[in-house]
PDB file of C-alpha atoms in Angstrom:
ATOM      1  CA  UNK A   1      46.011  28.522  32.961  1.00 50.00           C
ATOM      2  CA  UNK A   2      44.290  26.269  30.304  1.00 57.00           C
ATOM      3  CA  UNK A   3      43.112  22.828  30.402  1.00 51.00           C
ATOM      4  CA  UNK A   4      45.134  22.367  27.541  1.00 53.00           C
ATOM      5  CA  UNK A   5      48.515  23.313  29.695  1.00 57.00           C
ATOM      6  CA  UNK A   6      47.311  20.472  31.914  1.00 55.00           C
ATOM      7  CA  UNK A   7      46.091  17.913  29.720  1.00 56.00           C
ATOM      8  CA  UNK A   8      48.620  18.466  27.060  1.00 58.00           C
ATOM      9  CA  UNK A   9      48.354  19.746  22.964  1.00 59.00           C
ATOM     10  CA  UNK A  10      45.911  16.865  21.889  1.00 61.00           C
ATOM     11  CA  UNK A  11      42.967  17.527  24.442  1.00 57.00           C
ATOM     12  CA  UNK A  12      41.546  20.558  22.300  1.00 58.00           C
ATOM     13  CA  UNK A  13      41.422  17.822  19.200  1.00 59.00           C
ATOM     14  CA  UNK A  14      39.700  15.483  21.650  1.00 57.00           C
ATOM     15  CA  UNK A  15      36.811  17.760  22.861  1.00 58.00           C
ATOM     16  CA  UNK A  16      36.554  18.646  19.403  1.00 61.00           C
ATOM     17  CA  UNK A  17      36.181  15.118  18.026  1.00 58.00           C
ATOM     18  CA  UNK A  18      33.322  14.546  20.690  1.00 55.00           C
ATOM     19  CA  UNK A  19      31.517  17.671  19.372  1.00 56.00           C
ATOM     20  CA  UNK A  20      32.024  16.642  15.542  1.00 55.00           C
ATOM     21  CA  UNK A  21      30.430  12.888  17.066  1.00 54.00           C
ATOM     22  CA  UNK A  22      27.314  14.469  18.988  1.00 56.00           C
ATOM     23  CA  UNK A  23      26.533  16.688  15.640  1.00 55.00           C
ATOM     24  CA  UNK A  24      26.680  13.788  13.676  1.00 56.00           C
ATOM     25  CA  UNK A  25      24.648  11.795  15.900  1.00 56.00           C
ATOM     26  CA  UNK A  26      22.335  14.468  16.096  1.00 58.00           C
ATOM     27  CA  UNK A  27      22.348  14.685  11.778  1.00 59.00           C
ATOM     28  CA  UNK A  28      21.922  11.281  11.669  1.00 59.00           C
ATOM     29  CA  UNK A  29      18.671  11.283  13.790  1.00 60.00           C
ATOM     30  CA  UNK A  30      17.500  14.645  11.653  1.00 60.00           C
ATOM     31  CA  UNK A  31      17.737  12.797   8.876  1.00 58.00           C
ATOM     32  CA  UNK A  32      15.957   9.695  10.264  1.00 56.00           C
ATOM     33  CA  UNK A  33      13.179  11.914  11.102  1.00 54.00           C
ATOM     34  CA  UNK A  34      12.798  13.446   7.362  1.00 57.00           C
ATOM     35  CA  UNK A  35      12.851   9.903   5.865  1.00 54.00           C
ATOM     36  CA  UNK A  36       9.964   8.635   7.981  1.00 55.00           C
ATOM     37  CA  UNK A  37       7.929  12.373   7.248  1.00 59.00           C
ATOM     38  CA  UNK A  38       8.837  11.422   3.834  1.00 57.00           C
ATOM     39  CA  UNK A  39       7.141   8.098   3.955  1.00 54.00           C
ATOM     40  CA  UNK A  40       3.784   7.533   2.234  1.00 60.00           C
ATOM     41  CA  UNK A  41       1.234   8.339   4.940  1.00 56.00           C
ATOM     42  CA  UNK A  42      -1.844   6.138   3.987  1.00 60.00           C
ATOM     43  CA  UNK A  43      -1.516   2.857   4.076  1.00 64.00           C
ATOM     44  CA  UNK A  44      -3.860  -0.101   2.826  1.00 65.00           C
ATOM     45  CA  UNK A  45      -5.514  -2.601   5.661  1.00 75.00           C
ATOM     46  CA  UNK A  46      -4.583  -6.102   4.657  1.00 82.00           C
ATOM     47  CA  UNK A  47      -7.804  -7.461   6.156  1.00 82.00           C
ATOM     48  CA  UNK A  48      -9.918  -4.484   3.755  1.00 82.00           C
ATOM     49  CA  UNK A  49      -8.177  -5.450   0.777  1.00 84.00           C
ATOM     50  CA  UNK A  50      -8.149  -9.786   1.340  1.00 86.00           C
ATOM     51  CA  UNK A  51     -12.328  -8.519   1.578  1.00 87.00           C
ATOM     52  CA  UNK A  52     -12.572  -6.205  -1.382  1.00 88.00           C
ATOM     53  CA  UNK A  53     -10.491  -9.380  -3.578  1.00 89.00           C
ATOM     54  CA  UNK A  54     -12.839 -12.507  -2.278  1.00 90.00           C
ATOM     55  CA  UNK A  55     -15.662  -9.869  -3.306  1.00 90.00           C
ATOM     56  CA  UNK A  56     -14.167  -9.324  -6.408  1.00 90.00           C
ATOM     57  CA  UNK A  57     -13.727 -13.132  -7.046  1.00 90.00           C
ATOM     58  CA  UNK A  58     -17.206 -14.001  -5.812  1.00 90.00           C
ATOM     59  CA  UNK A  59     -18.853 -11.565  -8.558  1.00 90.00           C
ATOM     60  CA  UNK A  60     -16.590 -13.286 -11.248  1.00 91.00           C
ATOM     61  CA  UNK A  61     -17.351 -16.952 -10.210  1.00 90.00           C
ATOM     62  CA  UNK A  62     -20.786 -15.947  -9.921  1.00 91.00           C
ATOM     63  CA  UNK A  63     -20.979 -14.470 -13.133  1.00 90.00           C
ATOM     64  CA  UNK A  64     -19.122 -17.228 -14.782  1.00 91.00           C
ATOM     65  CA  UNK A  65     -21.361 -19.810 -13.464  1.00 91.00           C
ATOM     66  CA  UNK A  66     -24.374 -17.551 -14.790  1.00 90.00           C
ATOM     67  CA  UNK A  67     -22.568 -17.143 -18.352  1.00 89.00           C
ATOM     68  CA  UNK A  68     -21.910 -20.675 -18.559  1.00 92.00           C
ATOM     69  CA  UNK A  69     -25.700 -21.490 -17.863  1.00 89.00           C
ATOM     70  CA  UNK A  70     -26.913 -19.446 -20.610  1.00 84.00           C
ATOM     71  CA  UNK A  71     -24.484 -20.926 -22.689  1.00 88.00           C
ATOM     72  CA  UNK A  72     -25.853 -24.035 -22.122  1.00 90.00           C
ATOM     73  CA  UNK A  73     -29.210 -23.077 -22.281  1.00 87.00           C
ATOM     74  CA  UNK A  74     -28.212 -21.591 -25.753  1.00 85.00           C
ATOM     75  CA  UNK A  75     -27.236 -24.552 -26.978  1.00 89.00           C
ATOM     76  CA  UNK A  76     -29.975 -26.652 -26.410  1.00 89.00           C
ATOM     77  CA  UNK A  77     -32.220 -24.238 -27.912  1.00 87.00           C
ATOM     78  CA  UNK A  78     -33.865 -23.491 -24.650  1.00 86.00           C
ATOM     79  CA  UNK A  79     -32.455 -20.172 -24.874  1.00 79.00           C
ATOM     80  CA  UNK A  80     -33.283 -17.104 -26.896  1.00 79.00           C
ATOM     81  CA  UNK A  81     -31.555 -14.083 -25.680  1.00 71.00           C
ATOM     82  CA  UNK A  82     -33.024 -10.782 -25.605  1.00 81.00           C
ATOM     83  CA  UNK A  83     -29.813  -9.099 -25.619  1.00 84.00           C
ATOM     84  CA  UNK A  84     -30.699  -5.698 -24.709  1.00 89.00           C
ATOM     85  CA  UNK A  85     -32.429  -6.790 -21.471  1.00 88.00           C
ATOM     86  CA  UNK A  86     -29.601  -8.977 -20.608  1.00 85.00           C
ATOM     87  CA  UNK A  87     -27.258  -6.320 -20.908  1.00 89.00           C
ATOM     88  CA  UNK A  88     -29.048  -3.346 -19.240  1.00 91.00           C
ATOM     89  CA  UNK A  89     -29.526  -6.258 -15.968  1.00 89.00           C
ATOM     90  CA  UNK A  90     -25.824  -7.097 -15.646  1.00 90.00           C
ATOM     91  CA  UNK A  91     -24.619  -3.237 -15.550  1.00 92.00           C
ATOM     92  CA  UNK A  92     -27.439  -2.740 -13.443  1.00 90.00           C
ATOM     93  CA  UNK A  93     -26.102  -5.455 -11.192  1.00 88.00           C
ATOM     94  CA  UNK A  94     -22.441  -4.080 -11.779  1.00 89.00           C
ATOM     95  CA  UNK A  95     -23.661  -1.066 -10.272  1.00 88.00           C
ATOM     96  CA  UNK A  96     -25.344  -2.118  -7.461  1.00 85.00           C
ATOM     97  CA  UNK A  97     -22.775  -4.115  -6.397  1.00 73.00           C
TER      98      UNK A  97
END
């Protein structure tokens, strides 16, 4: 005797819909697993990168403030620059930095 004499024709279409669901379900959480091994794996720290831009826009204001003074120093005369000095100390301070 077979549980399908008991149950009727359908129940062999029922157990069979239940295994198509659990395969699917267990697809479903295959491919969940591939898209998060697919994901970029380094990420950027907010707090590192707010740092590395007030750095970033500390040098500029500080250099700004520093061009504009010798600007003004140029035009009043006060100021003669020796170019080659000037430039050799801001890429040395670029690379310090």
């Amino acid at each position: 005797m077979k549980i399908s004499d008991i149950f009727g024709p359908n129940i062999d279409a029922i157990t069979n819909q239940k295994k198509t669901q659990k395969n699917t379900q267990h697809q479903s959480i295959k491919i969940e697993d591939t898209k998060n091994k697919n994901a970029p794996q380094d990420t950027v720290n907010i707090s590192q990168t707010a740092k590395a831009l007030s750095n970033l826009a500390d040098f500029e204001a500080n250099h700004q403030k520093r061009l504009e003074a010798v600007q003004k120093a140029y035009d009043n005369g006060a100021y003669k620059p020796d170019l080659t000095n000037l430039a050799k100390n801001i890429l040395e301070e670029i690379k310090n930095e």
